[in-house]
Amino acid sequence: MSRIKDIKFILREYKFKKPFCIAHSSALETENIEIQLITENGIVGYGESAPSFRINGETPEMVMSLESKVREMILDKDVRHYREIFNITDTLISSPSLRAGVQFSVIDAFCKECGIEVWEFFGGAKNEIETDRTVSVRPMKERIEEAIEIYKEGFRVIKIKVGENLNEDVEAICEIYRLTRGCRYIVDANENYNPKEAVHLAKRLYSGGIDISVFEQPVNRYNIEGLRYVRFNSPFPVCADESVRSRYDALRLIKEEAIDMINIKLMKSGISDAMSIVELAKSANIRLMIGCVSESSIGINQSVQFACGMGCFDFCDLDSHLMLDESEYRGEFKQIGSKMKVG
């Protein structure tokens, strides 16, 4: 039988190898929730929730407190009827990272029942993707050193966090560009510029001969007009991250012509909404990126399987597990430098 017999939440604590810093925020450690879904015939499906208070208003305590509620919602449901379970768990509107972990654990169990890989379930489009690595917001010298280290490790897509000091951000990007030529660059402001500042930064970089592949979330998530202003006045493609947590957010931004690209994160949208956003974006000729929050290898595995199966992402920002000090690697993919391989 494929019915769900039990579901368990296990709190896991991880430390970052070094502080992870974005504008006005830093983290030394993270608490994630491992989800184990057990079927009647003993199959275990695994998922992970990586709660983010900054993005979703979630805390680990909130997610853990929902264990009995989730058990009540899906106990005795058949994992072969995963869409029914998706519809039930979509009601967890205040905890999208929990939705993602539970929904993935259902798919994982279903695939084990059927004898297929999860990336095949999602479509089997490709068996390899390439991830970027991230340069945190740090003092100038440390940012440059981190970028050079990433380059020497063989990564050729570099994400640069910005948003605290515009002039220093421009200087850092210019120097990183000079020292790591041949890379592609994602500049991520995490909502910390106003529209005029964002356009000013983009035009200064452009006039300096610097090419940016993605200008990510330059303004506040709720400032849709501001996002649209940046899009129509920036020489670089504008990507929404924090502005898109649901398929309804994606639909609105597409209708408002506010973006060139969407960064899908399973921790923001769950599996069900992420699948919907993919199809919306493809219909509107909007490019896609897939990102992460602070997932461990078991959580990043969810996004790797999704990205490989869908095969529609121009950029993959799936490096959080590389920042964490994990005692055991648990992803069902091979990490070979910047490449992530399944199958």
Tab-separated table of C-alpha atoms in Angstrom:
chain	number	residue	atom	x	y	z
A	1	MET	CA	0.000	0.000	0.000
A	2	SER	CA	1.060	3.611	-0.598
A	3	ARG	CA	-0.885	5.217	2.228
A	4	ILE	CA	0.870	7.522	4.645
A	5	LYS	CA	1.379	5.844	7.995
A	6	ASP	CA	3.287	8.587	9.800
A	7	ILE	CA	5.158	11.853	9.332
A	8	LYS	CA	7.975	13.086	11.553
A	9	PHE	CA	9.597	16.517	11.978
A	10	ILE	CA	13.234	16.542	13.145
A	11	LEU	CA	14.933	19.814	14.065
A	12	ARG	CA	18.459	20.061	12.640
A	13	GLU	CA	20.994	22.761	13.523
A	14	TYR	CA	23.757	23.827	11.152
A	15	LYS	CA	26.542	26.380	11.436
A	16	PHE	CA	27.781	28.450	8.517
A	17	LYS	CA	31.465	27.944	7.708
A	18	LYS	CA	31.757	31.732	7.892
A	19	PRO	CA	29.121	34.418	8.498
A	20	PHE	CA	26.678	34.772	5.614
A	21	CYS	CA	25.876	38.440	5.134
A	22	ILE	CA	23.404	40.347	2.996
A	23	ALA	CA	22.625	44.054	3.343
A	24	HIS	CA	21.734	44.832	6.976
A	25	SER	CA	21.571	41.154	7.971
A	26	SER	CA	23.973	38.332	8.815
A	27	ALA	CA	23.711	34.709	9.943
A	28	LEU	CA	26.085	32.410	11.825
A	29	GLU	CA	23.803	29.365	11.982
A	30	THR	CA	20.471	28.056	10.795
A	31	GLU	CA	17.800	25.659	12.052
A	32	ASN	CA	16.046	23.502	9.471
A	33	ILE	CA	13.376	20.863	9.850
A	34	GLU	CA	13.921	17.455	8.267
A	35	ILE	CA	10.669	15.790	7.263
A	36	GLN	CA	10.322	12.024	7.129
A	37	LEU	CA	7.153	10.606	5.598
A	38	ILE	CA	6.584	6.875	6.147
A	39	THR	CA	4.199	4.769	4.073
A	40	GLU	CA	2.462	1.543	5.135
A	41	ASN	CA	5.020	-0.615	3.326
A	42	GLY	CA	7.951	1.089	5.054
A	43	ILE	CA	9.078	3.459	2.332
A	44	VAL	CA	10.451	6.753	3.679
A	45	GLY	CA	10.179	9.978	1.728
A	46	TYR	CA	12.483	12.815	2.773
A	47	GLY	CA	12.029	16.581	2.616
A	48	GLU	CA	13.329	19.674	4.338
A	49	SER	CA	11.891	22.978	5.498
A	50	ALA	CA	14.300	25.909	5.813
A	51	PRO	CA	12.207	28.619	7.507
A	52	SER	CA	13.087	32.251	6.787
A	53	PHE	CA	11.586	34.970	8.942
A	54	ARG	CA	12.915	37.690	6.622
A	55	ILE	CA	11.254	36.225	3.532
A	56	ASN	CA	8.213	34.331	4.826
A	57	GLY	CA	7.748	35.369	8.458
A	58	GLU	CA	8.433	31.761	9.493
A	59	THR	CA	10.449	30.467	12.426
A	60	PRO	CA	11.618	26.904	13.200
A	61	GLU	CA	9.363	26.914	16.279
A	62	MET	CA	6.331	27.715	14.123
A	63	VAL	CA	7.097	24.896	11.707
A	64	MET	CA	7.736	22.348	14.464
A	65	SER	CA	4.459	23.273	16.155
A	66	LEU	CA	2.549	22.168	13.023
A	67	GLU	CA	3.719	18.555	13.104
A	68	SER	CA	0.532	17.138	14.610
A	69	LYS	CA	-1.630	19.318	12.355
A	70	VAL	CA	0.131	18.112	9.216
A	71	ARG	CA	-0.126	14.510	10.413
A	72	GLU	CA	-3.843	14.994	10.911
A	73	MET	CA	-4.206	16.520	7.428
A	74	ILE	CA	-2.503	13.809	5.368
A	75	LEU	CA	-2.487	10.611	7.442
A	76	ASP	CA	-3.865	7.647	5.447
A	77	LYS	CA	-3.668	9.594	2.175
A	78	ASP	CA	-2.196	7.674	-0.764
A	79	VAL	CA	1.051	9.181	-2.091
A	80	ARG	CA	0.008	8.066	-5.581
A	81	HIS	CA	-2.693	10.724	-5.292
A	82	TYR	CA	-0.117	13.437	-4.743
A	83	ARG	CA	-2.264	16.172	-6.290
A	84	GLU	CA	-4.913	15.587	-3.656
A	85	ILE	CA	-2.225	15.954	-0.993
A	86	PHE	CA	-0.922	19.111	-2.701
A	87	ASN	CA	-4.408	20.617	-2.556
A	88	ILE	CA	-4.641	19.835	1.157
A	89	THR	CA	-1.173	21.141	2.043
A	90	ASP	CA	-1.654	24.289	-0.056
A	91	THR	CA	-3.843	25.487	2.812
A	92	LEU	CA	-0.630	25.945	4.841
A	93	ILE	CA	-0.452	29.479	3.446
A	94	SER	CA	1.572	30.897	6.344
A	95	SER	CA	4.311	28.281	6.105
A	96	PRO	CA	5.503	27.854	2.504
A	97	SER	CA	8.796	26.204	3.489
A	98	LEU	CA	6.850	23.536	5.369
A	99	ARG	CA	4.620	23.109	2.336
A	100	ALA	CA	7.730	22.571	0.211
A	101	GLY	CA	9.245	19.976	2.528
A	102	VAL	CA	6.031	18.006	2.997
A	103	GLN	CA	5.153	18.063	-0.700
A	104	PHE	CA	8.631	16.938	-1.690
A	105	SER	CA	8.565	14.100	0.842
A	106	VAL	CA	5.313	12.912	-0.767
A	107	ILE	CA	6.894	12.998	-4.227
A	108	ASP	CA	10.022	11.253	-2.931
A	109	ALA	CA	7.930	8.431	-1.451
A	110	PHE	CA	5.804	8.210	-4.603
A	111	CYS	CA	8.893	7.904	-6.819
A	112	LYS	CA	10.361	5.195	-4.610
A	113	GLU	CA	7.052	3.324	-4.878
A	114	CYS	CA	7.199	3.583	-8.686
A	115	GLY	CA	10.913	2.899	-9.055
A	116	ILE	CA	11.767	6.195	-10.763
A	117	GLU	CA	14.018	9.127	-9.851
A	118	VAL	CA	12.481	12.381	-8.632
A	119	TRP	CA	14.049	14.396	-11.470
A	120	GLU	CA	12.353	11.996	-13.889
A	121	PHE	CA	9.020	12.616	-12.153
A	122	PHE	CA	9.459	16.350	-12.807
A	123	GLY	CA	10.064	15.699	-16.497
A	124	GLY	CA	13.620	14.393	-16.896
A	125	ALA	CA	14.641	17.345	-19.085
A	126	LYS	CA	18.346	17.221	-18.154
A	127	ASN	CA	20.606	15.445	-15.709
A	128	GLU	CA	23.031	18.285	-14.975
A	129	ILE	CA	22.855	21.917	-13.906
A	130	GLU	CA	25.446	24.513	-12.935
A	131	THR	CA	25.264	26.549	-9.751
A	132	ASP	CA	26.730	29.905	-8.895
A	133	ARG	CA	28.541	30.846	-5.679
A	134	THR	CA	27.719	33.909	-3.588
A	135	VAL	CA	29.875	36.828	-2.465
A	136	SER	CA	28.460	38.190	0.792
A	137	VAL	CA	28.240	41.832	1.839
A	138	ARG	CA	31.569	42.335	3.626
A	139	PRO	CA	34.342	44.920	3.835
A	140	MET	CA	35.748	45.601	0.365
A	141	LYS	CA	38.930	43.546	0.716
A	142	GLU	CA	37.023	40.496	1.978
A	143	ARG	CA	34.521	40.696	-0.884
A	144	ILE	CA	37.315	40.736	-3.438
A	145	GLU	CA	39.112	37.843	-1.754
A	146	GLU	CA	35.916	35.781	-1.602
A	147	ALA	CA	35.226	36.361	-5.312
A	148	ILE	CA	38.769	35.349	-6.279
A	149	GLU	CA	38.491	32.189	-4.155
A	150	ILE	CA	35.199	31.300	-5.874
A	151	TYR	CA	36.807	31.864	-9.280
A	152	LYS	CA	39.792	29.677	-8.412
A	153	GLU	CA	37.419	26.890	-7.335
A	154	GLY	CA	36.106	26.796	-10.911
A	155	PHE	CA	32.777	28.584	-10.535
A	156	ARG	CA	31.928	30.769	-13.506
A	157	VAL	CA	28.687	32.317	-12.291
A	158	ILE	CA	29.167	34.670	-9.355
A	159	LYS	CA	26.363	36.246	-7.337
A	160	ILE	CA	27.339	39.523	-5.669
A	161	LYS	CA	25.273	40.724	-2.722
A	162	VAL	CA	24.841	44.510	-2.572
A	163	GLY	CA	22.589	47.118	-0.991
A	164	GLU	CA	24.357	48.777	1.950
A	165	ASN	CA	26.527	51.382	0.235
A	166	LEU	CA	25.911	52.152	-3.436
A	167	ASN	CA	29.308	53.666	-4.216
A	168	GLU	CA	31.132	50.843	-2.466
A	169	ASP	CA	28.918	48.316	-4.267
A	170	VAL	CA	29.909	49.790	-7.644
A	171	GLU	CA	33.576	49.726	-6.690
A	172	ALA	CA	33.362	46.116	-5.496
A	173	ILE	CA	31.550	44.922	-8.629
A	174	CYS	CA	34.067	46.681	-10.889
A	175	GLU	CA	37.017	45.096	-9.092
A	176	ILE	CA	35.435	41.634	-9.027
A	177	TYR	CA	34.686	41.967	-12.735
A	178	ARG	CA	38.304	42.935	-13.458
A	179	LEU	CA	39.760	40.026	-11.480
A	180	THR	CA	37.346	37.282	-12.613
A	181	ARG	CA	36.875	38.007	-16.305
A	182	GLY	CA	34.914	35.437	-18.257
A	183	CYS	CA	32.314	34.887	-15.525
A	184	ARG	CA	28.646	35.765	-15.562
A	185	TYR	CA	27.414	37.973	-12.744
A	186	ILE	CA	24.204	38.210	-10.731
A	187	VAL	CA	23.854	41.380	-8.655
A	188	ASP	CA	21.382	40.916	-5.792
A	189	ALA	CA	20.219	43.916	-3.751
A	190	ASN	CA	17.709	41.999	-1.578
A	191	GLU	CA	15.231	44.920	-1.755
A	192	ASN	CA	17.712	47.496	-0.428
A	193	TYR	CA	17.789	50.183	-3.127
A	194	ASN	CA	15.107	52.647	-4.051
A	195	PRO	CA	14.229	52.734	-7.776
A	196	LYS	CA	16.443	55.711	-8.633
A	197	GLU	CA	19.425	54.233	-6.788
A	198	ALA	CA	18.955	50.927	-8.622
A	199	VAL	CA	18.897	52.611	-12.017
A	200	HIS	CA	21.887	54.763	-11.061
A	201	LEU	CA	23.924	51.679	-10.129
A	202	ALA	CA	22.948	49.855	-13.321
A	203	LYS	CA	23.871	52.798	-15.560
A	204	ARG	CA	27.217	53.347	-13.820
A	205	LEU	CA	28.123	49.707	-14.341
A	206	TYR	CA	26.965	49.762	-17.945
A	207	SER	CA	28.908	52.954	-18.732
A	208	GLY	CA	31.985	51.263	-17.254
A	209	GLY	CA	31.685	48.389	-19.713
A	210	ILE	CA	30.489	45.874	-17.135
A	211	ASP	CA	27.890	43.337	-18.204
A	212	ILE	CA	25.492	42.007	-15.568
A	213	SER	CA	23.435	38.944	-16.469
A	214	VAL	CA	20.812	39.465	-13.745
A	215	PHE	CA	19.842	42.439	-11.555
A	216	GLU	CA	17.937	40.711	-8.765
A	217	GLN	CA	15.275	42.283	-6.526
A	218	PRO	CA	16.633	45.837	-6.665
A	219	VAL	CA	13.725	47.399	-4.737
A	220	ASN	CA	11.231	46.572	-1.989
A	221	ARG	CA	9.106	43.505	-2.728
A	222	TYR	CA	5.832	45.472	-2.591
A	223	ASN	CA	7.022	48.304	-4.850
A	224	ILE	CA	5.780	46.862	-8.122
A	225	GLU	CA	5.782	50.242	-9.864
A	226	GLY	CA	9.353	50.739	-8.711
A	227	LEU	CA	10.339	47.332	-10.037
A	228	ARG	CA	8.760	48.198	-13.376
A	229	TYR	CA	10.600	51.553	-13.402
A	230	VAL	CA	13.928	49.790	-12.919
A	231	ARG	CA	13.112	47.258	-15.611
A	232	PHE	CA	12.358	49.920	-18.209
A	233	ASN	CA	15.340	52.092	-17.274
A	234	SER	CA	18.041	49.502	-16.619
A	235	PRO	CA	20.265	48.011	-19.329
A	236	PHE	CA	20.259	44.717	-17.419
A	237	PRO	CA	17.485	42.111	-16.983
A	238	VAL	CA	15.513	42.612	-13.760
A	239	CYS	CA	14.640	39.553	-11.677
A	240	ALA	CA	12.015	39.308	-8.930
A	241	ASP	CA	12.857	37.253	-5.858
A	242	GLU	CA	11.138	38.406	-2.669
A	243	SER	CA	8.323	39.892	-4.792
A	244	VAL	CA	7.228	36.420	-5.942
A	245	ARG	CA	6.177	33.920	-3.292
A	246	SER	CA	3.066	32.510	-4.989
A	247	ARG	CA	1.668	31.936	-8.456
A	248	TYR	CA	-0.600	34.919	-7.860
A	249	ASP	CA	2.429	37.159	-7.247
A	250	ALA	CA	3.988	35.877	-10.463
A	251	LEU	CA	0.811	36.494	-12.443
A	252	ARG	CA	0.543	40.064	-11.164
A	253	LEU	CA	4.154	40.954	-12.014
A	254	ILE	CA	3.786	39.443	-15.475
A	255	LYS	CA	0.596	41.454	-16.105
A	256	GLU	CA	2.287	44.622	-14.815
A	257	GLU	CA	5.275	44.030	-17.143
A	258	ALA	CA	7.509	44.620	-14.118
A	259	ILE	CA	10.130	41.893	-14.645
A	260	ASP	CA	12.300	40.030	-17.115
A	261	MET	CA	12.905	37.052	-14.853
A	262	ILE	CA	11.619	35.259	-11.738
A	263	ASN	CA	13.724	33.571	-9.071
A	264	ILE	CA	11.755	30.542	-7.903
A	265	LYS	CA	12.596	29.241	-4.447
A	266	LEU	CA	10.803	26.151	-3.210
A	267	MET	CA	10.987	27.577	0.329
A	268	LYS	CA	8.879	30.556	-0.808
A	269	SER	CA	6.344	28.729	-2.943
A	270	GLY	CA	6.164	25.051	-2.137
A	271	ILE	CA	6.341	22.492	-4.932
A	272	SER	CA	2.817	23.077	-6.208
A	273	ASP	CA	3.126	26.836	-6.721
A	274	ALA	CA	6.658	26.471	-8.100
A	275	MET	CA	5.286	24.176	-10.816
A	276	SER	CA	2.570	26.712	-11.618
A	277	ILE	CA	5.048	29.620	-11.754
A	278	VAL	CA	7.177	27.694	-14.247
A	279	GLU	CA	4.258	27.323	-16.624
A	280	LEU	CA	3.130	30.935	-16.180
A	281	ALA	CA	6.634	32.185	-16.924
A	282	LYS	CA	7.035	29.981	-19.975
A	283	SER	CA	3.693	31.196	-21.335
A	284	ALA	CA	4.745	34.838	-20.902
A	285	ASN	CA	8.325	34.367	-22.163
A	286	ILE	CA	9.712	35.259	-18.732
A	287	ARG	CA	13.100	33.734	-17.957
A	288	LEU	CA	13.649	31.684	-14.812
A	289	MET	CA	16.210	31.265	-12.085
A	290	ILE	CA	16.061	28.880	-9.128
A	291	GLY	CA	17.434	29.870	-5.735
A	292	CYS	CA	17.723	28.743	-2.149
A	293	VAL	CA	17.489	30.044	1.416
A	294	SER	CA	19.651	28.109	3.891
A	295	GLU	CA	18.950	24.514	2.940
A	296	SER	CA	21.318	21.699	3.831
A	297	SER	CA	22.263	19.065	1.255
A	298	ILE	CA	18.976	17.219	1.799
A	299	GLY	CA	17.051	20.436	1.165
A	300	ILE	CA	19.120	21.574	-1.811
A	301	ASN	CA	18.478	18.125	-3.268
A	302	GLN	CA	14.820	19.137	-3.621
A	303	SER	CA	15.730	22.083	-5.853
A	304	VAL	CA	18.325	20.128	-7.847
A	305	GLN	CA	15.780	17.410	-8.652
A	306	PHE	CA	13.192	20.060	-9.558
A	307	ALA	CA	15.589	22.085	-11.726
A	308	CYS	CA	16.935	19.070	-13.612
A	309	GLY	CA	13.483	17.651	-14.185
A	310	MET	CA	11.983	20.919	-15.401
A	311	GLY	CA	15.046	21.927	-17.416
A	312	CYS	CA	13.914	25.549	-17.729
A	313	PHE	CA	16.273	27.556	-15.535
A	314	ASP	CA	18.804	29.951	-17.046
A	315	PHE	CA	20.542	30.377	-13.691
A	316	CYS	CA	20.795	28.173	-10.616
A	317	ASP	CA	21.696	29.714	-7.255
A	318	LEU	CA	21.900	26.512	-5.237
A	319	ASP	CA	24.947	26.941	-3.026
A	320	SER	CA	23.645	27.142	0.554
A	321	HIS	CA	24.759	23.578	1.384
A	322	LEU	CA	28.296	24.553	0.370
A	323	MET	CA	28.228	27.280	3.033
A	324	LEU	CA	27.129	24.977	5.853
A	325	ASP	CA	29.300	22.790	8.040
A	326	GLU	CA	27.476	19.459	7.572
A	327	SER	CA	28.705	16.301	9.249
A	328	GLU	CA	27.120	14.141	6.539
A	329	TYR	CA	26.307	14.808	2.893
A	330	ARG	CA	22.747	13.633	2.137
A	331	GLY	CA	21.893	14.925	-1.319
A	332	GLU	CA	20.895	12.503	-4.058
A	333	PHE	CA	23.073	14.300	-6.599
A	334	LYS	CA	26.787	14.553	-7.286
A	335	GLN	CA	28.509	17.890	-6.722
A	336	ILE	CA	31.500	18.179	-9.053
A	337	GLY	CA	32.784	21.727	-8.803
A	338	SER	CA	29.997	23.963	-10.036
A	339	LYS	CA	28.141	21.055	-11.681
A	340	MET	CA	25.300	19.206	-9.987
A	341	LYS	CA	24.468	15.842	-11.555
A	342	VAL	CA	21.565	13.446	-11.045
A	343	GLY	CA	20.881	9.985	-12.404
